[in-house]
CSV table of C-alpha atoms in Angstrom, one decimal:
chain,number,residue,atom,x,y,z
A,1,ALA,CA,-12.4,-10.7,-0.5
A,2,GLN,CA,-10.8,-11.4,2.9
A,3,TYR,CA,-14.1,-11.6,4.8
A,4,GLN,CA,-14.2,-15.4,5.1
A,5,ILE,CA,-10.6,-15.4,6.4
A,6,ILE,CA,-11.6,-13.0,9.1
A,7,LYS,CA,-14.5,-15.2,10.1
A,8,ASN,CA,-12.2,-18.2,10.2
A,9,GLN,CA,-9.7,-16.4,12.4
A,10,LEU,CA,-12.4,-15.2,14.8
A,11,ALA,CA,-13.9,-18.7,15.0
A,12,TYR,CA,-10.5,-20.0,16.0
A,13,ASN,CA,-10.1,-17.3,18.6
A,14,ARG,CA,-13.5,-18.2,20.0
A,15,SER,CA,-12.4,-21.8,20.4
A,16,LEU,CA,-9.8,-20.5,22.9
A,17,VAL,CA,-12.4,-18.9,25.1
A,18,ASP,CA,-13.1,-20.7,28.4
A,19,PRO,CA,-16.9,-20.9,28.6
A,20,ASN,CA,-16.8,-20.6,32.4
A,21,LEU,CA,-14.3,-17.7,32.6
A,22,GLY,CA,-15.5,-16.0,29.4
A,23,LEU,CA,-11.9,-15.1,28.6
A,24,LEU,CA,-9.5,-16.3,25.9
A,25,ILE,CA,-7.0,-18.8,27.4
A,26,THR,CA,-3.5,-19.7,26.1
A,27,GLY,CA,-1.1,-22.4,27.2
A,28,ALA,CA,2.6,-21.9,28.1
A,29,GLY,CA,3.7,-23.1,24.7
A,30,GLY,CA,4.4,-21.3,21.5
A,31,GLU,CA,0.8,-20.2,21.0
A,32,GLY,CA,1.2,-17.8,23.9
A,33,ARG,CA,4.3,-16.0,22.6
A,34,ASP,CA,4.1,-12.3,21.8
A,35,TRP,CA,6.4,-9.4,21.0
A,36,ASP,CA,8.6,-10.4,24.0
A,37,PHE,CA,9.3,-13.9,22.5
A,38,TYR,CA,12.4,-14.1,24.7
A,39,ASP,CA,10.1,-14.4,27.8
A,40,GLY,CA,8.5,-17.5,26.5
A,41,GLY,CA,4.8,-18.2,26.5
A,42,LYS,CA,2.3,-16.8,29.0
A,43,PRO,CA,-0.5,-19.2,30.1
A,44,GLY,CA,-4.0,-18.5,31.2
A,45,ALA,CA,-6.2,-15.5,30.7
A,46,VAL,CA,-3.5,-13.0,29.7
A,47,THR,CA,-4.8,-9.4,29.8
A,48,ALA,CA,-2.9,-8.2,26.7
A,49,TYR,CA,-4.2,-11.2,24.6
A,50,ASN,CA,-7.7,-10.6,25.7
A,51,ALA,CA,-7.4,-6.9,24.9
A,52,ILE,CA,-6.2,-7.7,21.4
A,53,TYR,CA,-9.0,-10.2,21.0
A,54,TYR,CA,-11.5,-7.5,22.0
A,55,LYS,CA,-10.0,-5.1,19.5
A,56,ALA,CA,-10.3,-7.8,16.8
A,57,LEU,CA,-14.0,-8.4,17.6
A,58,THR,CA,-14.9,-4.7,17.6
A,59,ASP,CA,-13.0,-4.0,14.3
A,60,ALA,CA,-14.6,-7.1,12.7
A,61,ALA,CA,-18.0,-5.9,13.7
A,62,TYR,CA,-17.3,-2.5,12.2
A,63,LEU,CA,-16.2,-4.1,8.9
A,64,ALA,CA,-19.3,-6.3,8.8
A,65,ARG,CA,-21.6,-3.3,9.4
A,66,GLU,CA,-19.7,-1.4,6.6
A,67,LEU,CA,-20.2,-4.3,4.2
A,68,ALA,CA,-23.9,-4.5,5.0
A,69,GLU,CA,-24.4,-0.8,4.4
A,70,ARG,CA,-22.5,-0.6,1.2
A,71,LYS,CA,-24.1,-3.6,-0.6
A,72,PRO,CA,-27.9,-3.2,-0.3
A,73,GLY,CA,-29.7,-6.0,-2.0
A,74,ASP,CA,-26.7,-8.3,-1.8
A,75,PRO,CA,-27.6,-11.8,-0.4
A,76,ALA,CA,-24.6,-11.5,1.9
A,77,VAL,CA,-26.0,-8.5,3.7
A,78,ALA,CA,-28.0,-10.6,6.2
A,79,THR,CA,-24.9,-12.6,7.0
A,80,CYS,CA,-22.8,-9.5,7.6
A,81,GLN,CA,-25.5,-8.0,9.8
A,82,ALA,CA,-25.7,-11.2,11.9
A,83,ASP,CA,-22.0,-11.4,12.2
A,84,ALA,CA,-21.8,-7.8,13.3
A,85,GLU,CA,-24.4,-8.4,16.0
A,86,THR,CA,-22.6,-11.6,17.1
A,87,TRP,CA,-19.1,-10.1,17.3
A,88,SER,CA,-20.4,-6.9,19.1
A,89,ALA,CA,-22.2,-9.0,21.7
A,90,GLN,CA,-19.0,-11.2,22.2
A,91,ALA,CA,-16.9,-8.0,22.5
A,92,ALA,CA,-19.3,-6.6,25.1
A,93,ALA,CA,-19.2,-9.8,27.2
A,94,LEU,CA,-15.4,-10.0,26.9
A,95,LYS,CA,-15.0,-6.4,28.0
A,96,GLU,CA,-17.1,-7.1,31.1
A,97,ARG,CA,-15.0,-10.2,32.0
A,98,ILE,CA,-11.7,-8.4,31.5
A,99,ASN,CA,-12.7,-5.7,33.9
A,100,ALA,CA,-14.2,-8.1,36.4
A,101,THR,CA,-11.3,-10.6,36.4
A,102,LEU,CA,-8.2,-8.9,35.3
A,103,PHE,CA,-8.5,-5.4,36.8
A,104,ASP,CA,-7.0,-4.9,40.2
A,105,PRO,CA,-9.0,-2.2,42.0
A,106,ALA,CA,-6.6,-2.0,44.9
A,107,ARG,CA,-3.8,-0.7,42.7
A,108,GLY,CA,-6.0,0.7,39.9
A,109,VAL,CA,-4.3,-1.3,37.1
A,110,TYR,CA,-4.7,-4.4,35.0
A,111,LYS,CA,-2.6,-7.3,36.0
A,112,LEU,CA,-0.6,-9.6,33.7
A,113,ALA,CA,-2.9,-12.6,33.9
A,114,ASP,CA,-5.3,-14.5,36.0
A,115,ARG,CA,-2.6,-17.0,37.1
A,116,ASP,CA,1.1,-17.3,37.8
A,117,ASN,CA,3.5,-18.8,35.2
A,118,GLN,CA,5.8,-20.7,37.5
A,119,ASN,CA,7.9,-18.0,39.1
A,120,HIS,CA,6.3,-15.3,37.0
A,121,SER,CA,3.6,-13.5,39.0
A,122,GLY,CA,0.2,-13.1,37.3
A,123,ASN,CA,-0.3,-10.1,39.5
A,124,ALA,CA,2.6,-8.2,37.9
A,125,VAL,CA,1.7,-5.0,36.0
A,126,PRO,CA,2.2,-5.0,32.2
A,127,GLN,CA,2.8,-1.9,30.2
A,128,ASP,CA,1.2,-3.3,27.0
A,129,ALA,CA,-2.1,-4.5,28.5
A,130,ASN,CA,-2.7,-1.3,30.5
A,131,SER,CA,-2.0,0.9,27.5
A,132,GLU,CA,-4.2,-1.2,25.2
A,133,ALA,CA,-7.1,-1.2,27.8
A,134,ILE,CA,-7.2,2.6,27.4
A,135,THR,CA,-6.7,2.8,23.7
A,136,PHE,CA,-9.1,0.0,22.8
A,137,GLY,CA,-11.9,1.4,25.1
A,138,ILE,CA,-11.8,-1.4,27.7
A,139,ALA,CA,-10.8,0.7,30.7
A,140,PRO,CA,-13.5,2.9,32.2
A,141,GLU,CA,-12.7,6.6,31.9
A,142,ASN,CA,-12.4,7.0,35.6
A,143,THR,CA,-9.5,4.5,35.7
A,144,HIS,CA,-7.3,6.2,33.1
A,145,GLU,CA,-5.5,8.7,35.4
A,146,GLY,CA,-4.7,6.0,37.9
A,147,ILE,CA,-3.4,3.6,35.3
A,148,LEU,CA,-1.2,6.2,33.6
A,149,SER,CA,0.1,7.4,37.0
A,150,TYR,CA,1.1,3.9,38.0
A,151,LEU,CA,3.0,3.3,34.8
A,152,ARG,CA,4.9,6.5,35.1
A,153,ASN,CA,5.7,6.1,38.8
A,154,ASN,CA,6.6,2.4,38.7
A,155,LEU,CA,7.8,1.5,35.2
A,156,TRP,CA,9.6,4.6,33.8
A,157,GLY,CA,13.4,4.6,34.0
A,158,GLU,CA,16.2,6.8,32.8
A,159,PHE,CA,16.2,5.4,29.3
A,160,GLY,CA,12.6,4.2,28.9
A,161,PRO,CA,10.0,2.2,30.7
A,162,GLN,CA,10.3,-1.4,31.9
A,163,PRO,CA,7.7,-3.5,30.1
A,164,PHE,CA,6.5,-5.2,33.3
A,165,SER,CA,6.7,-4.5,37.0
A,166,PRO,CA,9.7,-6.2,38.6
A,167,ASP,CA,7.6,-9.0,40.2
A,168,ALA,CA,6.9,-10.4,36.7
A,169,ASN,CA,10.5,-11.8,36.6
A,170,TYR,CA,10.5,-11.3,32.9
A,171,SER,CA,13.1,-9.5,30.8
A,172,THR,CA,13.6,-5.8,31.7
A,173,VAL,CA,14.6,-5.0,28.1
A,174,ILE,CA,12.9,-1.7,27.0
A,175,SER,CA,10.5,-1.9,24.1
A,176,PRO,CA,10.0,1.2,22.0
A,177,PHE,CA,7.2,-0.8,20.2
A,178,VAL,CA,5.2,-1.3,23.4
A,179,THR,CA,6.1,2.2,24.7
A,180,GLY,CA,4.5,3.6,21.5
A,181,LYS,CA,1.3,1.9,22.8
A,182,GLU,CA,1.6,3.9,26.0
A,183,VAL,CA,2.1,7.1,24.1
A,184,ASP,CA,-1.2,6.5,22.3
A,185,ALA,CA,-2.9,5.7,25.5
A,186,ARG,CA,-1.8,8.9,27.1
A,187,PHE,CA,-3.0,11.0,24.1
A,188,MET,CA,-6.3,9.0,24.1
A,189,ALA,CA,-6.8,9.8,27.8
A,190,GLY,CA,-6.0,13.5,27.2
A,191,ASP,CA,-2.6,13.4,28.9
A,192,ALA,CA,-0.7,15.2,26.1
A,193,ASP,CA,1.9,16.4,28.5
A,194,GLY,CA,2.6,12.8,29.6
A,195,ALA,CA,2.7,11.6,26.1
A,196,LEU,CA,5.2,14.2,25.1
A,197,ASP,CA,7.3,13.5,28.2
A,198,LEU,CA,7.4,9.8,27.2
A,199,ILE,CA,8.4,10.6,23.6
A,200,HIS,CA,11.3,12.7,24.8
A,201,LEU,CA,12.3,10.0,27.3
A,202,MET,CA,12.3,7.1,24.8
A,203,TRP,CA,13.0,8.6,21.4
A,204,ASP,CA,15.2,11.7,22.0
A,205,GLN,CA,18.2,9.5,22.6
A,206,MET,CA,17.8,8.0,19.1
A,207,THR,CA,18.2,11.4,17.5
A,208,VAL,CA,21.6,12.2,19.0
A,209,GLU,CA,24.0,12.0,16.1
A,210,SER,CA,27.0,11.6,18.4
A,211,GLY,CA,25.4,8.7,20.3
A,212,PRO,CA,27.0,5.3,20.1
A,213,TYR,CA,24.0,3.7,18.4
A,214,TYR,CA,22.8,6.5,16.1
A,215,THR,CA,21.5,5.3,12.8
A,216,GLY,CA,19.2,8.1,11.7
A,217,THR,CA,16.2,5.9,12.5
A,218,VAL,CA,14.6,4.2,15.4
A,219,TRP,CA,15.6,1.2,17.5
A,220,GLU,CA,14.0,-2.2,18.4
A,221,LYS,CA,15.0,-2.5,22.0
A,222,LEU,CA,17.7,-1.5,24.6
A,223,ASN,CA,18.8,-2.4,28.0
A,224,GLN,CA,17.8,-0.5,31.2
A,225,ASP,CA,21.2,1.2,31.2
A,226,GLY,CA,20.7,2.5,27.7
A,227,THR,CA,23.1,0.1,26.0
A,228,ASP,CA,22.2,-1.9,22.9
A,229,VAL,CA,20.8,-5.4,23.8
A,230,ASP,CA,22.8,-7.6,21.4
A,231,ALA,CA,23.9,-8.0,17.8
A,232,ASN,CA,20.4,-9.2,17.0
A,233,ALA,CA,18.7,-6.0,18.1
A,234,SER,CA,17.6,-3.9,15.1
A,235,LEU,CA,18.7,-0.2,15.0
A,236,ALA,CA,16.3,0.5,12.1
A,237,HIS,CA,13.0,-0.9,13.3
A,238,GLY,CA,9.7,0.0,11.8
A,239,TRP,CA,7.7,-1.2,14.8
A,240,ALA,CA,9.5,1.4,17.0
A,241,SER,CA,8.1,4.3,15.1
A,242,GLY,CA,4.8,4.7,17.0
A,243,PRO,CA,5.2,8.5,17.7
A,244,VAL,CA,4.9,9.2,14.0
A,245,SER,CA,1.3,8.3,13.9
A,246,SER,CA,0.7,9.5,17.4
A,247,LEU,CA,1.9,13.0,16.6
A,248,SER,CA,-0.1,13.2,13.4
A,249,GLY,CA,-3.3,11.9,15.0
A,250,TYR,CA,-3.2,13.7,18.4
A,251,LEU,CA,-0.7,16.6,18.5
A,252,LEU,CA,-1.6,17.7,15.0
A,253,GLY,CA,-5.0,16.2,15.7
A,254,ALA,CA,-6.1,14.8,12.3
A,255,ARG,CA,-7.8,11.4,12.5
A,256,PRO,CA,-10.4,9.6,10.4
A,257,LEU,CA,-13.9,9.0,11.7
A,258,SER,CA,-15.0,6.8,8.9
A,259,ALA,CA,-13.3,4.8,6.2
A,260,GLY,CA,-11.1,6.7,3.8
A,261,TYR,CA,-11.4,9.9,5.9
A,262,LYS,CA,-14.9,10.4,4.4
A,263,THR,CA,-15.5,12.0,7.7
A,264,TRP,CA,-12.7,13.2,9.9
A,265,ILE,CA,-11.8,15.1,13.1
A,266,ILE,CA,-9.1,17.7,13.6
A,267,GLU,CA,-8.6,17.9,17.4
A,268,PRO,CA,-5.1,19.1,18.3
A,269,GLN,CA,-3.7,18.4,21.8
A,270,PRO,CA,-1.1,21.2,22.3
A,271,GLY,CA,0.7,19.6,25.2
A,272,GLY,CA,4.0,20.5,26.9
A,273,ASN,CA,5.7,23.6,25.5
A,274,VAL,CA,4.8,22.9,21.9
A,275,LYS,CA,3.9,26.2,20.3
A,276,TRP,CA,2.8,25.0,16.8
A,277,ALA,CA,2.3,22.1,14.6
A,278,GLN,CA,1.4,21.6,10.9
A,279,GLY,CA,1.0,18.7,8.6
A,280,ARG,CA,-0.8,17.2,5.6
A,281,ILE,CA,-2.6,13.8,6.0
A,282,PRO,CA,-2.9,11.9,2.7
A,283,THR,CA,-6.4,10.5,2.1
A,284,PRO,CA,-8.1,8.9,-0.9
A,285,SER,CA,-9.9,12.2,-1.7
A,286,GLY,CA,-6.8,14.4,-1.2
A,287,ALA,CA,-4.8,16.0,1.6
A,288,LEU,CA,-6.4,16.8,5.0
A,289,VAL,CA,-4.4,19.8,6.2
A,290,SER,CA,-4.1,21.1,9.8
A,291,ARG,CA,-1.9,23.9,11.2
A,292,TRP,CA,-2.1,25.4,14.6
A,293,ARG,CA,-0.2,27.9,16.7
A,294,ARG,CA,-0.7,29.2,20.2
A,295,GLY,CA,0.6,32.5,21.6
A,296,ASP,CA,2.9,33.0,24.6
A,297,GLY,CA,1.2,32.2,27.9
A,298,ASN,CA,-1.7,30.7,26.0
A,299,SER,CA,-2.8,34.2,25.0
A,300,SER,CA,-4.2,33.1,21.6
A,301,PHE,CA,-4.9,30.1,19.5
A,302,THR,CA,-5.1,29.9,15.7
A,303,LEU,CA,-6.1,26.8,13.7
A,304,THR,CA,-6.1,26.7,9.9
A,305,MET,CA,-7.4,23.6,8.2
A,306,ALA,CA,-8.3,22.4,4.7
A,307,ALA,CA,-10.4,19.3,3.9
A,308,PRO,CA,-10.7,17.4,0.6
A,309,GLU,CA,-13.8,18.0,-1.5
A,310,GLY,CA,-16.6,15.6,-0.7
A,311,THR,CA,-15.5,15.1,2.9
A,312,SER,CA,-16.7,16.7,6.1
A,313,GLY,CA,-15.7,16.6,9.7
A,314,THR,CA,-15.4,18.2,13.1
A,315,VAL,CA,-12.9,20.9,14.1
A,316,VAL,CA,-12.1,21.1,17.8
A,317,VAL,CA,-10.6,24.4,19.1
A,318,PRO,CA,-9.0,24.1,22.5
A,319,LEU,CA,-9.7,26.9,24.9
A,320,LEU,CA,-6.5,26.3,27.0
A,321,GLY,CA,-8.3,27.2,30.2
A,322,ARG,CA,-9.9,30.4,28.9
A,323,SER,CA,-13.4,31.4,28.0
A,324,GLN,CA,-13.0,33.2,24.7
A,325,PRO,CA,-15.0,34.2,21.7
A,326,ILE,CA,-13.9,32.3,18.6
A,327,ALA,CA,-13.8,33.7,15.1
A,328,MET,CA,-14.1,31.6,11.9
A,329,ASP,CA,-12.6,33.3,8.9
A,330,GLY,CA,-12.6,36.6,10.8
A,331,ARG,CA,-16.2,36.4,11.9
A,332,VAL,CA,-17.2,35.6,15.5
A,333,VAL,CA,-19.2,32.4,15.5
A,334,TRP,CA,-18.7,31.4,19.1
A,335,PRO,CA,-19.4,34.5,21.4
A,336,LYS,CA,-18.4,34.5,25.1
A,337,ASP,CA,-22.0,33.5,26.0
A,338,GLY,CA,-21.4,30.2,24.2
A,339,ARG,CA,-24.3,30.6,21.6
A,340,ALA,CA,-23.1,29.5,18.2
A,341,SER,CA,-23.8,31.8,15.3
A,342,GLY,CA,-24.2,30.3,11.8
A,343,VAL,CA,-22.4,27.1,12.8
A,344,THR,CA,-23.1,23.9,14.7
A,345,ALA,CA,-20.9,23.9,17.8
A,346,VAL,CA,-20.8,22.7,21.4
A,347,GLU,CA,-18.4,23.3,24.3
A,348,ARG,CA,-17.1,20.1,25.8
A,349,ASP,CA,-14.0,19.1,27.8
A,350,GLY,CA,-12.4,22.5,27.6
A,351,ALA,CA,-12.8,22.9,23.9
A,352,VAL,CA,-15.4,24.0,21.3
A,353,HIS,CA,-16.4,21.3,18.8
A,354,PHE,CA,-17.5,22.7,15.4
A,355,SER,CA,-19.3,20.0,13.4
A,356,GLY,CA,-20.3,19.7,9.7
A,357,ILE,CA,-17.2,21.5,8.6
A,358,THR,CA,-16.2,21.4,4.9
A,359,GLY,CA,-13.6,23.2,2.8
A,360,SER,CA,-10.9,25.5,4.2
A,361,HIS,CA,-11.2,27.7,7.3
A,362,THR,CA,-9.3,29.5,10.0
A,363,PHE,CA,-10.5,29.4,13.6
A,364,ALA,CA,-8.9,31.8,16.1
A,365,TRP,CA,-9.3,33.4,19.5
A,366,GLY,CA,-7.3,35.8,21.6
A,367,HIS,CA,-4.7,38.2,20.2
A,368,VAL,CA,-3.9,36.7,16.8
A,369,ASP,CA,-0.5,37.2,15.2
A,370,HIS,CA,-1.4,38.0,11.6
A,371,ARG,CA,2.0,36.8,10.5
A,372,ASP,CA,0.6,33.2,11.1
């Protein structure tokens, strides 16, 4: 029902693309304002805006393909297929131009924009754009470590990260909303330790009941010295709750691979000193359950899962730096020689990926504590 509205929006977005640069351009007026409205508009090819435009194009192409597949025989199928091809091609071209124009190979990060905004340097480094570049799949994988290292070493402070490097001359007010984007980027890049460090840095202070701003929920923004910004700053701010979805999707590891969790993945990232996690993800077909525990010194790992009827997915068992036989429901299905027995599995990136999983199962390796 909303498809035409999506098309209208993307057509408007396309009208903002400079045909010579191949990038979306905004002026310094209101149309360039963002979450940091207090900084005013940002003109030119702003990396964050182009990253969001790329995400809009890829998501719209996905929706168009889904509509085409689900309505065979519908006269609108040809239009959806054509739209999907168009938006996918535009996204690919935009990604190329973002990386060619807005990535600074000398520092290994994306810059704020392709031009200065009066005394605001376009070469400044933004927290939001660099995080989105990783999360949205714009940044090549070999750049992830450098980007995340730069953000940690140059933007993180005692109470949270600055949203821009100092040369931006924009507000230094800390944004939990944008910091949630960096948490996702770190998990996406496999930096679970860094993601958990950032959660502790930013959100632990909100849980201290004796703290001066404690409300039992999360905050919109705060100053670099940890004080509340002003009377207009919300201390019960839904957009600051990013770690809720991050912890479910990455630490617990349960994420959808197709609409409505018809297919899914359970891929826990046991970072830091976290010993266990468990949760139930509501889906249209029922709850997707994941529970994992690791032994002291990474001596063992146990993952118990349950999937709704009519769904299937992939279960990823981390090896935690060890080469171990893995049992499924008490029977070894992944011997040390890496030859799967009775299952479809492959070892990749320090974990074993079991595909085509349905129902409820327990995967385990090492000395298993049966009290689990």
